[in-house]
Structure formats: C-alpha cells, structure tokens
Short mmCIF file of C-alpha atoms in Angstrom, two decimals:
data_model
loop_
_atom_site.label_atom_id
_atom_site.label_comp_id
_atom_site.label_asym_id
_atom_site.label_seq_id
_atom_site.Cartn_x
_atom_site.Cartn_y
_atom_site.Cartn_z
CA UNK U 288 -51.88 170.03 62.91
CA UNK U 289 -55.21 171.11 63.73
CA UNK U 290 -57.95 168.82 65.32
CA UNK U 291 -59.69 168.26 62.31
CA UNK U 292 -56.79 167.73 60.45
CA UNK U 293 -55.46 164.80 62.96
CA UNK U 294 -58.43 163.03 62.71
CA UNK U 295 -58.52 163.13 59.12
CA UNK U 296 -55.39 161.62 58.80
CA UNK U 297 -55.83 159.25 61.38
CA UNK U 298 -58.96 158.30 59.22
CA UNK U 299 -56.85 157.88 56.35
CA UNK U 300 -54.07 155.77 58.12
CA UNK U 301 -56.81 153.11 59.10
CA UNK U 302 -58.34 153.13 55.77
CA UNK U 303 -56.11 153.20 53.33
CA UNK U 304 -54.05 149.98 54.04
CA UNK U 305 -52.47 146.84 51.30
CA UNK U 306 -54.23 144.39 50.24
CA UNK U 307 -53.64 141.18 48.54
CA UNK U 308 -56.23 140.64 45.87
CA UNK U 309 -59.49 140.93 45.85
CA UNK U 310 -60.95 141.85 49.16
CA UNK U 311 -64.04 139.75 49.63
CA UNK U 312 -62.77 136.27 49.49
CA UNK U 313 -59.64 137.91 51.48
CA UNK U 314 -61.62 138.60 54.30
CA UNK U 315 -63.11 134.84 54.26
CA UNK U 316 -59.45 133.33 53.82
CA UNK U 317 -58.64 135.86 57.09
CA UNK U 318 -62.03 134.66 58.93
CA UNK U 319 -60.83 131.08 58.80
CA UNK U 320 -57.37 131.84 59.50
CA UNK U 321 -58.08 133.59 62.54
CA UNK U 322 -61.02 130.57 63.33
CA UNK U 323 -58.31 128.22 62.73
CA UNK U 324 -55.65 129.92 65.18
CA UNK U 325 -57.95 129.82 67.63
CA UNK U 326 -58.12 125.83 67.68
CA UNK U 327 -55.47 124.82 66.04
CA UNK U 328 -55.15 121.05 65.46
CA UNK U 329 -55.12 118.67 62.17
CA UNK U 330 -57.90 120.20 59.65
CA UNK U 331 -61.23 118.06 59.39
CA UNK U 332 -63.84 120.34 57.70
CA UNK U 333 -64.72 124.38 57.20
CA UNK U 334 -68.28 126.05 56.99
CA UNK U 335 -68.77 129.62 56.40
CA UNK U 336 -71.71 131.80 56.81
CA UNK U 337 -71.57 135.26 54.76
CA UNK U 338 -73.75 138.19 53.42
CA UNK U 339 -75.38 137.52 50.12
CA UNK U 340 -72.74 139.91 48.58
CA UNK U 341 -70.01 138.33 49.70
CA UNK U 342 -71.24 135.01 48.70
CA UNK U 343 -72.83 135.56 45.56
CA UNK U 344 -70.23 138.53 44.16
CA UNK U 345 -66.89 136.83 44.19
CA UNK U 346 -67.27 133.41 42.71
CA UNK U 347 -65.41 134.83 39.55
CA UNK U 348 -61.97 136.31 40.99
CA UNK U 349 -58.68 135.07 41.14
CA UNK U 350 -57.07 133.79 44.42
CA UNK U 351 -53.56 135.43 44.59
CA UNK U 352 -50.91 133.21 44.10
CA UNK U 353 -52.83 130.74 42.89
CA UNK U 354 -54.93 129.28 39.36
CA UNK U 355 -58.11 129.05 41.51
CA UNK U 356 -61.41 131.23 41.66
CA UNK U 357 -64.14 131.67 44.20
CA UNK U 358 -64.76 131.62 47.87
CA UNK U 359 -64.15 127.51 48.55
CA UNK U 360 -60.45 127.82 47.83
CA UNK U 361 -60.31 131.45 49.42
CA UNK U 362 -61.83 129.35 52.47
CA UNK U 363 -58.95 126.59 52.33
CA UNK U 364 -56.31 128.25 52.26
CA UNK U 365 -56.83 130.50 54.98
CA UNK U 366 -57.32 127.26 57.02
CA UNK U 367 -54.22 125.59 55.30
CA UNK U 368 -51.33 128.54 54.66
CA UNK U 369 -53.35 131.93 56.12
CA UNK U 370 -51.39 134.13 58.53
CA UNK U 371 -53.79 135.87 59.79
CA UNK U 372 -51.10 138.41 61.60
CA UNK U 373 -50.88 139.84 57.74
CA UNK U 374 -54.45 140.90 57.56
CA UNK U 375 -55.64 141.77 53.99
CA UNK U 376 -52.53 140.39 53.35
CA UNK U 377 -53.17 136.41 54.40
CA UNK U 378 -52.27 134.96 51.79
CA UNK U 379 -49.03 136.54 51.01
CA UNK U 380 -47.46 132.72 52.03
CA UNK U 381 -49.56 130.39 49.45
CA UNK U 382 -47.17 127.82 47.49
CA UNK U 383 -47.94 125.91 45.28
CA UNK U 384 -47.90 122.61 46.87
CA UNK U 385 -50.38 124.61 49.25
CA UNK U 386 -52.74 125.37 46.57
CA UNK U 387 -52.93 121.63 45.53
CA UNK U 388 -53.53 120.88 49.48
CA UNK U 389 -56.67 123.76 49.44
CA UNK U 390 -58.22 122.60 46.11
CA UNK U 391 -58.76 118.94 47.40
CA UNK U 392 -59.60 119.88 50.86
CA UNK U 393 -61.64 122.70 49.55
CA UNK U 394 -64.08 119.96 46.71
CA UNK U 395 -64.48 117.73 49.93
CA UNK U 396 -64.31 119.80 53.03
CA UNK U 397 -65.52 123.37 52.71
CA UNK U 398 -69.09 124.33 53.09
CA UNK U 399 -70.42 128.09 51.85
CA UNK U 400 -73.19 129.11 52.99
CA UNK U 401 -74.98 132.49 52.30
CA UNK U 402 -77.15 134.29 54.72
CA UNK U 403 -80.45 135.21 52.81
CA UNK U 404 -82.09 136.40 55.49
CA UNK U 405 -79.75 139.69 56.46
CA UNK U 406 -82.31 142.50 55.64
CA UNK U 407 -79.64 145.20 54.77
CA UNK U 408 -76.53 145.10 52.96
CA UNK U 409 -73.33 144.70 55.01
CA UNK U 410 -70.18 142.68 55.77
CA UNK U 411 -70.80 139.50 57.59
CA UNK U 412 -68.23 136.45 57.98
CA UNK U 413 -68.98 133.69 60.23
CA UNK U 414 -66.04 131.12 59.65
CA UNK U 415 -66.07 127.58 61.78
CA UNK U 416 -63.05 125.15 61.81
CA UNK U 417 -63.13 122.15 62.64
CA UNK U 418 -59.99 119.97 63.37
CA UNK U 419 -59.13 117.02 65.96
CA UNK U 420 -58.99 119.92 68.89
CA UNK U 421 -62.49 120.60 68.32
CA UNK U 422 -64.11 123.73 66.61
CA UNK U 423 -62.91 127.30 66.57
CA UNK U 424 -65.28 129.94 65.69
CA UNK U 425 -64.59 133.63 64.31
CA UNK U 426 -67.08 136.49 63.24
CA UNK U 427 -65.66 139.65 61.05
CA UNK U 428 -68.36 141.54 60.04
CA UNK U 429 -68.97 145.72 58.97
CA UNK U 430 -65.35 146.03 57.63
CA UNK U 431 -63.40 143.15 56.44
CA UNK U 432 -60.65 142.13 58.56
CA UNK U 433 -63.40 143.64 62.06
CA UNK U 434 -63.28 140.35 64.12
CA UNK U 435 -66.02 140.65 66.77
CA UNK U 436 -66.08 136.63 68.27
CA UNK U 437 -64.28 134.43 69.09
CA UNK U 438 -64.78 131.38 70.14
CA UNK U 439 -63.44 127.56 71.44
CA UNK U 440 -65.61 124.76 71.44
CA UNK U 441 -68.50 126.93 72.56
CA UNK U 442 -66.56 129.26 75.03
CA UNK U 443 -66.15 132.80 74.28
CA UNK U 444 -62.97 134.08 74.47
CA UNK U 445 -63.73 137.37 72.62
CA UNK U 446 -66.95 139.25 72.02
CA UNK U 447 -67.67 142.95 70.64
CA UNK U 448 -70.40 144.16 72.89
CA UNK U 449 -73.22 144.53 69.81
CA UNK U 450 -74.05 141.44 67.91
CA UNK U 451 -77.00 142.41 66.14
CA UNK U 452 -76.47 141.65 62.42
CA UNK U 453 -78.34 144.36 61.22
CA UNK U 454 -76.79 146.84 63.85
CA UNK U 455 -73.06 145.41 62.76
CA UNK U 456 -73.40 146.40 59.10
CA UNK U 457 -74.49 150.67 60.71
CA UNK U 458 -71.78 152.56 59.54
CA UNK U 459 -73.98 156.03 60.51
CA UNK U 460 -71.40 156.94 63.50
CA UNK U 461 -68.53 156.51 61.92
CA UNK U 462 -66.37 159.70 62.63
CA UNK U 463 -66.07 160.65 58.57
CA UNK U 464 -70.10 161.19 58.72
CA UNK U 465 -69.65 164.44 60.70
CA UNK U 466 -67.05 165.97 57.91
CA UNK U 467 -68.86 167.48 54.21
CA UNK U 468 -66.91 168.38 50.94
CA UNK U 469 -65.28 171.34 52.03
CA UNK U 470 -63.00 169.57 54.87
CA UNK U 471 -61.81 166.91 52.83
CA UNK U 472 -60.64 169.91 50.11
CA UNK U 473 -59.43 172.26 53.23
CA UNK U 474 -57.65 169.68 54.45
CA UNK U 475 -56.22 168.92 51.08
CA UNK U 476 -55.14 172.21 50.58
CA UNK U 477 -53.81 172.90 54.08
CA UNK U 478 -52.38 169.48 55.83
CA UNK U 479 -48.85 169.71 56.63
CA UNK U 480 -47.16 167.61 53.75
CA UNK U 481 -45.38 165.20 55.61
CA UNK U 482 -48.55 163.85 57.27
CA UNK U 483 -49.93 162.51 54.17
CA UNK U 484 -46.67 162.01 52.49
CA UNK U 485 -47.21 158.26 53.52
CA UNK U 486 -49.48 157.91 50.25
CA UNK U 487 -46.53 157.67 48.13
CA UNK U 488 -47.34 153.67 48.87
CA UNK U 489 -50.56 153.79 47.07
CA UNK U 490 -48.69 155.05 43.89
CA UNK U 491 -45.88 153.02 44.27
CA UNK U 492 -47.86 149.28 44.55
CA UNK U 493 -50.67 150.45 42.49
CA UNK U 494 -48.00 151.26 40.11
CA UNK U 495 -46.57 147.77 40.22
CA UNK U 496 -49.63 146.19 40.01
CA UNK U 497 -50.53 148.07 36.59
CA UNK U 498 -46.71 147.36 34.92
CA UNK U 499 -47.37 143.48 35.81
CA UNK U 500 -50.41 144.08 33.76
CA UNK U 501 -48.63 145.72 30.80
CA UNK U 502 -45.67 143.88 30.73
CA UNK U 503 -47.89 140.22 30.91
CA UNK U 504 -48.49 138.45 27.37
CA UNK U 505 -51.04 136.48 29.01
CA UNK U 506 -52.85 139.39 30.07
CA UNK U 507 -56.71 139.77 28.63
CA UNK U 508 -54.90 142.91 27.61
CA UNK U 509 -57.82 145.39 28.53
CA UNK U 510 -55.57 147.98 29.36
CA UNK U 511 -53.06 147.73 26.48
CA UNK U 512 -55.94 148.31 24.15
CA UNK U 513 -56.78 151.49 26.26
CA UNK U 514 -53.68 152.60 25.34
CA UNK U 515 -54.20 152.33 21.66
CA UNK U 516 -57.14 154.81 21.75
CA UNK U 517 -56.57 158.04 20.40
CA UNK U 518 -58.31 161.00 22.08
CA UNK U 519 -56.96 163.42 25.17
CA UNK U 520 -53.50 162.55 26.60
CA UNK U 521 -54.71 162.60 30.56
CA UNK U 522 -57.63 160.61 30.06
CA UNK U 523 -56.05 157.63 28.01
CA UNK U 524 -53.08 157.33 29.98
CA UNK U 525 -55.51 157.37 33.25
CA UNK U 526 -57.85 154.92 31.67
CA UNK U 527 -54.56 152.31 30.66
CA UNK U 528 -52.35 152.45 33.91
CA UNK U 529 -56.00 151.99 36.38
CA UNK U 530 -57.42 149.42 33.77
CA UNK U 531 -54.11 147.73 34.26
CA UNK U 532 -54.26 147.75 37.71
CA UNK U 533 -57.58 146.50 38.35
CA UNK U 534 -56.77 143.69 35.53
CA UNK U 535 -53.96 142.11 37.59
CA UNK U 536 -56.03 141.97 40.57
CA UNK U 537 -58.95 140.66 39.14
CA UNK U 538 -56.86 138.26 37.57
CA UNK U 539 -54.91 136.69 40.93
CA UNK U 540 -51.16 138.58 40.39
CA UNK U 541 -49.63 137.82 43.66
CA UNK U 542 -48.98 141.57 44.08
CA UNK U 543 -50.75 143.67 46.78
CA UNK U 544 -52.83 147.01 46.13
CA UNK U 545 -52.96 150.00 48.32
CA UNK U 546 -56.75 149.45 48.85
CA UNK U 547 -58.88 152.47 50.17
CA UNK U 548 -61.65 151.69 52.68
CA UNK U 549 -61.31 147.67 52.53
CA UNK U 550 -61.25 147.98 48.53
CA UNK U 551 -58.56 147.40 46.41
CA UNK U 552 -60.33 148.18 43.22
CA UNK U 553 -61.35 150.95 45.20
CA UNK U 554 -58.21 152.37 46.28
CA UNK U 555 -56.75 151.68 42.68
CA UNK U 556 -59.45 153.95 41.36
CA UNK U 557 -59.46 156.30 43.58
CA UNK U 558 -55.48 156.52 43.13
CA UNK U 559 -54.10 155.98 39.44
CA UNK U 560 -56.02 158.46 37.51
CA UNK U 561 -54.53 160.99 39.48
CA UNK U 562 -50.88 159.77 38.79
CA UNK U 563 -51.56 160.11 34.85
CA UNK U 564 -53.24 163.68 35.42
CA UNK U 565 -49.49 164.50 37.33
CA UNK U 566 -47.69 163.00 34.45
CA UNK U 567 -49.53 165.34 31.68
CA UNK U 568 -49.89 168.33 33.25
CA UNK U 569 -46.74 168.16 34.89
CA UNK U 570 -47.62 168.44 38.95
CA UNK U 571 -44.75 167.83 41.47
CA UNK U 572 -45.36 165.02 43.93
CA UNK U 573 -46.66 167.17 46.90
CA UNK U 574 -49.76 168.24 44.49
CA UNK U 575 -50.37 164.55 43.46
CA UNK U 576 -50.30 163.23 46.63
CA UNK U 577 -52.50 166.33 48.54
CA UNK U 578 -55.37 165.54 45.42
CA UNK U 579 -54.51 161.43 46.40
CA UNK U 580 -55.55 162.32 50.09
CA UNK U 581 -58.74 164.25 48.83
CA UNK U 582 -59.99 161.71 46.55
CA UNK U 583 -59.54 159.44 49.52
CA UNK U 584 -61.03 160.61 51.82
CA UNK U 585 -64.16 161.59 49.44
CA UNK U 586 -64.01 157.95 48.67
CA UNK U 587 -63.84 156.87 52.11
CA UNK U 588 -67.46 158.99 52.84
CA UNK U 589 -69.47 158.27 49.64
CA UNK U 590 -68.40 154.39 50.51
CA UNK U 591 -69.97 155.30 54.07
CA UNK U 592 -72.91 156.79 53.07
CA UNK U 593 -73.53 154.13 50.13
CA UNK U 594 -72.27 151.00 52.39
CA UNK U 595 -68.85 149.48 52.69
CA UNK U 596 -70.55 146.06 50.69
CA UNK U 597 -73.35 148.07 48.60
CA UNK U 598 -76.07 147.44 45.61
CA UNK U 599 -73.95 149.88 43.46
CA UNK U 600 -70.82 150.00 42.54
CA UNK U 601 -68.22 151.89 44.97
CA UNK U 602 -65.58 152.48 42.17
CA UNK U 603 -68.36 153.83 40.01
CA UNK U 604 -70.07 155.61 42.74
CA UNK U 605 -67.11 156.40 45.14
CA UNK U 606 -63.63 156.69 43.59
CA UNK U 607 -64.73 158.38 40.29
CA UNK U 608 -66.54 161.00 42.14
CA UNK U 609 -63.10 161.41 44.13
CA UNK U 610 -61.29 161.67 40.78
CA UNK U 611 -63.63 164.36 39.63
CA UNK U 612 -63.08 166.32 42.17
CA UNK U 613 -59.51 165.71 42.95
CA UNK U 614 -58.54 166.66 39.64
CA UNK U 615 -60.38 169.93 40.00
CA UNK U 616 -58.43 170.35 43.12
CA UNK U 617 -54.91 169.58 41.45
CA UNK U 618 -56.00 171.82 38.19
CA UNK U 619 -56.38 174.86 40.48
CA UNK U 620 -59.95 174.56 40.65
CA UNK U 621 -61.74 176.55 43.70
CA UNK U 622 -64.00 174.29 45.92
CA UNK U 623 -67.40 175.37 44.54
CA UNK U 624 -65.59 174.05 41.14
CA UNK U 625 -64.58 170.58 43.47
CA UNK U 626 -68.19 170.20 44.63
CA UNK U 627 -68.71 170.95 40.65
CA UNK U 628 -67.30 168.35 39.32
CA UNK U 629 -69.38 166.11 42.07
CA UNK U 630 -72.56 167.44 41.00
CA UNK U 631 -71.71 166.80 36.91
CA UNK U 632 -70.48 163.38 37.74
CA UNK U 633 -73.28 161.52 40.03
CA UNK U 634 -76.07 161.82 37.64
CA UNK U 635 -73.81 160.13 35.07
CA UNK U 636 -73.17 156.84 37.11
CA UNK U 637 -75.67 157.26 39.85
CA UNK U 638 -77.05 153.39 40.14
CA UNK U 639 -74.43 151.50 38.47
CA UNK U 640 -74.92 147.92 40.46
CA UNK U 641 -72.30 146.03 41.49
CA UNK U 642 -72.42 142.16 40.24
CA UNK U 643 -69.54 140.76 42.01
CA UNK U 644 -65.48 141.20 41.50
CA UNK U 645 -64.74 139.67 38.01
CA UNK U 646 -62.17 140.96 35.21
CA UNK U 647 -64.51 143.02 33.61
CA UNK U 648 -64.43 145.24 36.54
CA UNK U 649 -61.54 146.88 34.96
CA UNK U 650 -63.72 147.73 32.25
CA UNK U 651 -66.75 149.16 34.18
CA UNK U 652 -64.09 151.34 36.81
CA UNK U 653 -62.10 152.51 33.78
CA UNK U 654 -65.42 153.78 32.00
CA UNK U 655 -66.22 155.64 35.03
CA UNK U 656 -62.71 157.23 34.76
CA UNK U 657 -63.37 158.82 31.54
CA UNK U 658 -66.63 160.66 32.85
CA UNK U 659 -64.95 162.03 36.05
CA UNK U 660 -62.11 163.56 33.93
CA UNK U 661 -64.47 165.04 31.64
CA UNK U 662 -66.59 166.16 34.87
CA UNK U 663 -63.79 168.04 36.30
CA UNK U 664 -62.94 169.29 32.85
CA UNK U 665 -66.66 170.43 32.45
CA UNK U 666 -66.01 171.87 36.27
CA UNK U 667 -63.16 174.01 35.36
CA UNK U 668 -64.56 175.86 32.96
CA UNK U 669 -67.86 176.34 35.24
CA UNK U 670 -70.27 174.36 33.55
CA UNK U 671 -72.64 172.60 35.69
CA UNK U 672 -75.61 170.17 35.77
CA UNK U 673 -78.77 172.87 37.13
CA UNK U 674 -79.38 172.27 41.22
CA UNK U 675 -82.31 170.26 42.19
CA UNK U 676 -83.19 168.11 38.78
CA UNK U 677 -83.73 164.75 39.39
CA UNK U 678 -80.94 163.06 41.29
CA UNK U 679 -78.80 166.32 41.87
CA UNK U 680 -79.46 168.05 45.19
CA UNK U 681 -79.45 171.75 45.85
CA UNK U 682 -75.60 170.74 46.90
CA UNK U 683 -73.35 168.53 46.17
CA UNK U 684 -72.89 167.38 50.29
CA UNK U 685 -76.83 166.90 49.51
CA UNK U 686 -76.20 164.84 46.25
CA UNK U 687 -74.40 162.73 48.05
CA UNK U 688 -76.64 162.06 50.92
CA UNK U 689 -79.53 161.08 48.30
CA UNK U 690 -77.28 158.90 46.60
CA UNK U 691 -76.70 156.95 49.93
CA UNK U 692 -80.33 156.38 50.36
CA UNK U 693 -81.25 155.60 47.46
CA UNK U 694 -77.94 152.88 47.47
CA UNK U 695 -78.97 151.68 51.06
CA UNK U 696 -82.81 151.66 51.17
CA UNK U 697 -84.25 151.55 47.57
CA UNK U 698 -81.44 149.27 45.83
CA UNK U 699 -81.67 146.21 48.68
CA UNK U 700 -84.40 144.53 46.76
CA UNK U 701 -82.56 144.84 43.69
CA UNK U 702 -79.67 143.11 45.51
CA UNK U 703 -81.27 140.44 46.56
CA UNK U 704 -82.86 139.67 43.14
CA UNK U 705 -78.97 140.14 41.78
CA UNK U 706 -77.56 138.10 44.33
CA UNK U 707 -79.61 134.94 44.53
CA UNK U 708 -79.89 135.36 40.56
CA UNK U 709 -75.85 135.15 40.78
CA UNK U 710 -75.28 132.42 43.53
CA UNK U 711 -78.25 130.50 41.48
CA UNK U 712 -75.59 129.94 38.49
CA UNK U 713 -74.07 128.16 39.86
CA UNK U 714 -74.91 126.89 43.24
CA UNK U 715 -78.90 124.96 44.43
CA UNK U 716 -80.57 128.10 46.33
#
C-alpha cells in the first residue's frame, strides 16, 4: 500500500468500531465506569457534567439490555455493571437484577447536569463517583470513549495536555481534513482488497441488528411497513433493512452496531443501503465492501467538518451523502459522477437538525436514504444541480466545506434554543 492509502485505512480501523446502542448515553455509562475504576469502593452517589447535546438529545433512547430510557440509568449502570475495558461496548454485561440495582440507585443517587455555557458544539463528559474510598473523577470529551483526566480524590493521575473546553471539541487537525473527494474514491477504487476486507463486520452486525427488527412482533414495525411500499426494488429494500436497523437500536436490542465515527446510526446508514444496492444489482462482495469503505470514509469527513456532536443531523448530512456517492461508485459511475451525486444530494437535506436519538430516527435516516439513491441515480445519467446556486459550491469538496460552516458557526444558536427547549420538557432549566 501506498502512504495515502495506509493512513486511510488506519483512519478507518479507528473509526469504524461496535457499538452497543446508542452512543451518547454509552459514552456517559463508559465515563462513570472508567470514574468508578479509578476509586473503586461501595457506590454512594454519581454527578455528571455534559454538553447540551448530550444532555438534552438522548433522554428518549433505549438502554441496551434493559426497559429503561435516558441518561440517569445510562449513568448507573456504568457505575454498577460497566466494564469499561469494552468501550462502546460497556454495557454488554447488564442483567437484569442489575437493571433493578441502576433504576433505584439512579431516582436517588444520580445527578445530570448540562453545561450551558460551552459556546460551540462538541463532546464533553465529566463523570464523578463517589463511594466510601472517596471520589474518582473522569473527563471524555471530542470523541466518545477520548478520556483526557483522571483523577483520585483531587490527585491527577492522568491528564491530556489541552483542557480547554472549547479547544477539546476542534476537530480542524484531524488527519482526514487534509484528504478531498477524489482520495476517498481513489482509494476505493485502488486499496488492496484485503485491507478493507475487515468491513465485512459492519454488514454482518448491522445485518443482525435489522433481522432482530424484522423478525420482532413487538417491533413499532417502521421498517416492515417500508417493505410494503411499492416503487424501485434497490431503494425499498435499502429503506426496510437500514430502517430496521436503526429501529432496534433506538429501541434498546442488546445487539451491537458497527458504528462509523462514534455513531451507530451513523455507521448503520452509512452501511445498509449499500448491502440492498449489492443484492439488486447483483455486485460481488469485493465491490460492496470497496463502496462500504468510500461511504465511510466520506462519512467520517462530512462528520468532521459538520462536528462529531452537531446542530444537524450526521445521518442526514453525513451517511446519505456517502450513500450517494458510493452507489455511484459501485454503479460504475466516474468520480466527477461521485462528486455528482454529492452536489444533487446536499441541497436536498442541507440543515436537517438533529433533536436527540429517539425511534423516529429510523424514520428521518431512512427518508434521507431515498434521496441519496435517487441522487446517484440522477448522477448516473449526468444530471446535476447548476454550480454556485445557493448552498451548492463551484465543487462538491467546496459544498461540503460550506455545509460545515454553516453546521458549526450559524446553527449553534439554533442548538441552544433546541436543546434547552428539549432538556426544558422535562427537566427545571
């Protein structure tokens, strides 16, 4: 492998990892669990500090293995059954006499607190324990398992040498900023197969993960209705396996996703459609899985540029952009047609917000599904939305870039509005 190509994969390896449910109250059950390891002891009481996304966006998801919802339980049992060895996967040990255990101690014990005054938006998880050792402390913050303190009864035993909120959440020099469209469809193309033959995982629990869906009675049954639809074979099978997907996660199935870039949704979106486009038209695995690396990686920089916790929404904004143009790339399409399919696709979703994980995420990622395959349908036959008319740049690389700055600068006051008007539900602001 070439240079480029090495690092690309090495980008992929470190972003594309399982997860166990939903991501943001995973990363506070992993906060405290690592908090907790740190003093160890009987448990007496929890408070966490977090972004205003993380607090106010994930009071509605189910806690894997468990009947609960929310960030106090997610909090709980980190402290009573997390390992936090497992990463995104800490919770892959909760029993049930373990979820009674967190739901008591979690109504009497656990404090949430957001952080209002964080000026951008960002990743930040400040989890303290305290037991009859005394307290242990624990900081994650940019991506959601990044610890960067710890600490035991006020003595450091770990610090990352920045800890400037606003500086934590700067994703600007990460090493995917200095690629553009064209690597991420030369590598693609070119990468030896066996490096990225490793995605196979992403179909395979993704997979699982949308047949617990279909084969549940109890299922809302989002995805099953999909698959009543009449209309093109590709994009209703697509819509019903990734609907399904994102249903059982949404809803708590103790399974784990192949999430992409911290996200399981994410990584499920980014992933799934592509497996029904293989099915239809009939693509071997090495094809599926070289247009699964490009959508990935696409993913992984539009999430960059956007923000790994953003005001929009990263399956709208990220993974169906990497669908569009991953499906190009597995049709035959060229890589003007790729960038294409980019350029037809973000003025269709550009500024779809994000209000929190919650079932009905299924239904906003799976609407976005639909317009990237017709995007990359549109792209294949050369149709495309005219350069430099409102949000489409001269490029597509320059599309992007706008839609980054208009996620990270001019959306922050509409996430605060969304956020406090969330949290204010149910919680006393």
């Amino acid at each position: 492998m070439n240079e480029i190509h090495e690092e690309l994969t090495d980008i992929l390896r470190k972003e594309v990892k399982p997860a166990l449910g939903c991501t943001g109250p995973t990363a506070i059950s992993y906060a405290v669990s690592v908090a907790r390891d740190i003093v160890g002891g009987s448990l007496k009481s929890i408070e966490v500090i977090i972004d205003k996304d993380m607090c106010a966006k994930n009071d509605d998801v189910g806690i894997p293995g468990t009947s609960q919802l929310g960030c106090n339980i997610a909090a709980a049992l980190g402290a009573i059954c997390g390992d936090s060895e497992a990463g995104l996967e800490v919770l892959r040990n909760v029993t049930p006499e373990d979820e009674i255990k967190a739901q008591k101690f979690a109504e009497e014990s656990v404090i949430i607190k957001p952080d209002w005054n964080m000026k951008t938006v960002g990743l930040y998880i400040e989890a303290i324990v305290n037991t009859d050792n005394g307290t242990g402390r624990a900081i994650i913050a940019k991506t959601h398992t990044n610890v960067i303190l710890k600490e035991l009864n006020g003595e450091v035993l770990f610090k990352a040498d920045d800890q400037n909120k606003e500086n934590l959440t700067d994703e600007t020099k990460a090493p995917i900023r200095k690629y553009e469209i064209k690597d991420f469809y030369e590598f693609a193309k070119n990468v030896p197969f066996e490096s990225i033959a490793f995605l196979q995982e992403a179909v395979d629990l993704n997979m699982k993960l949308a047949d617990s869906d279909l084969t549940d009675n109890s299922s809302i049954g989002f995805a099953k209705a999909f698959g009543r639809i009449k209309g093109d074979k590709a994009t209703i099978r697509a819509k019903t396996i990734t609907c399904a997907a994102a249903t059982a996660r949404m809803e708590g199935k103790n399974l784990a996703a192949m999430g992409c870039a911290t996200s399981g949704n994410v990584g499920i979106t980014a992933s799934l459609p592509l497996v029904a486009i293989a099915e239809v038209y009939e693509k071997n695995q090495e094809v599926l899985l070289r247009g699964i690396a490009f959508s990935y990686l696409l993913t992984i920089y539009i999430k960059n540029i956007i923000g790994r916790l953003s005001a929009m929404c990263s399956c709208v904004s990220g993974s169906s952009s990497g669908i569009a143009a991953a499906m190009t790339f597995m049709l035959g399409g060229t890589l003007e047609q790729t960038k294409t399919a980019i350029q037809n696709m973000i003025p269709n979703i550009f500024g779809v917000v994000c209000d929190g994980a919650r079932t009905a995420c299924a239904l906003k990622l799976t609407s976005s599904i639909g317009v990237a395959i017709e995007c990359a349908y549109l792209a294949l036959d050369n149709i495309s939305v005219p350069a430099n008319q409102g949000v489409v740049g001269k490029t597509a690389d320059e599309t992007l870039l706008f839609l980054g700055k208009i996620a990270k600068e001019g959306m922050v006051e509409v996430d605060n509005v969304l956020c406090k008007a969330l949290y204010g539900r149910n919680h006393k602001i």
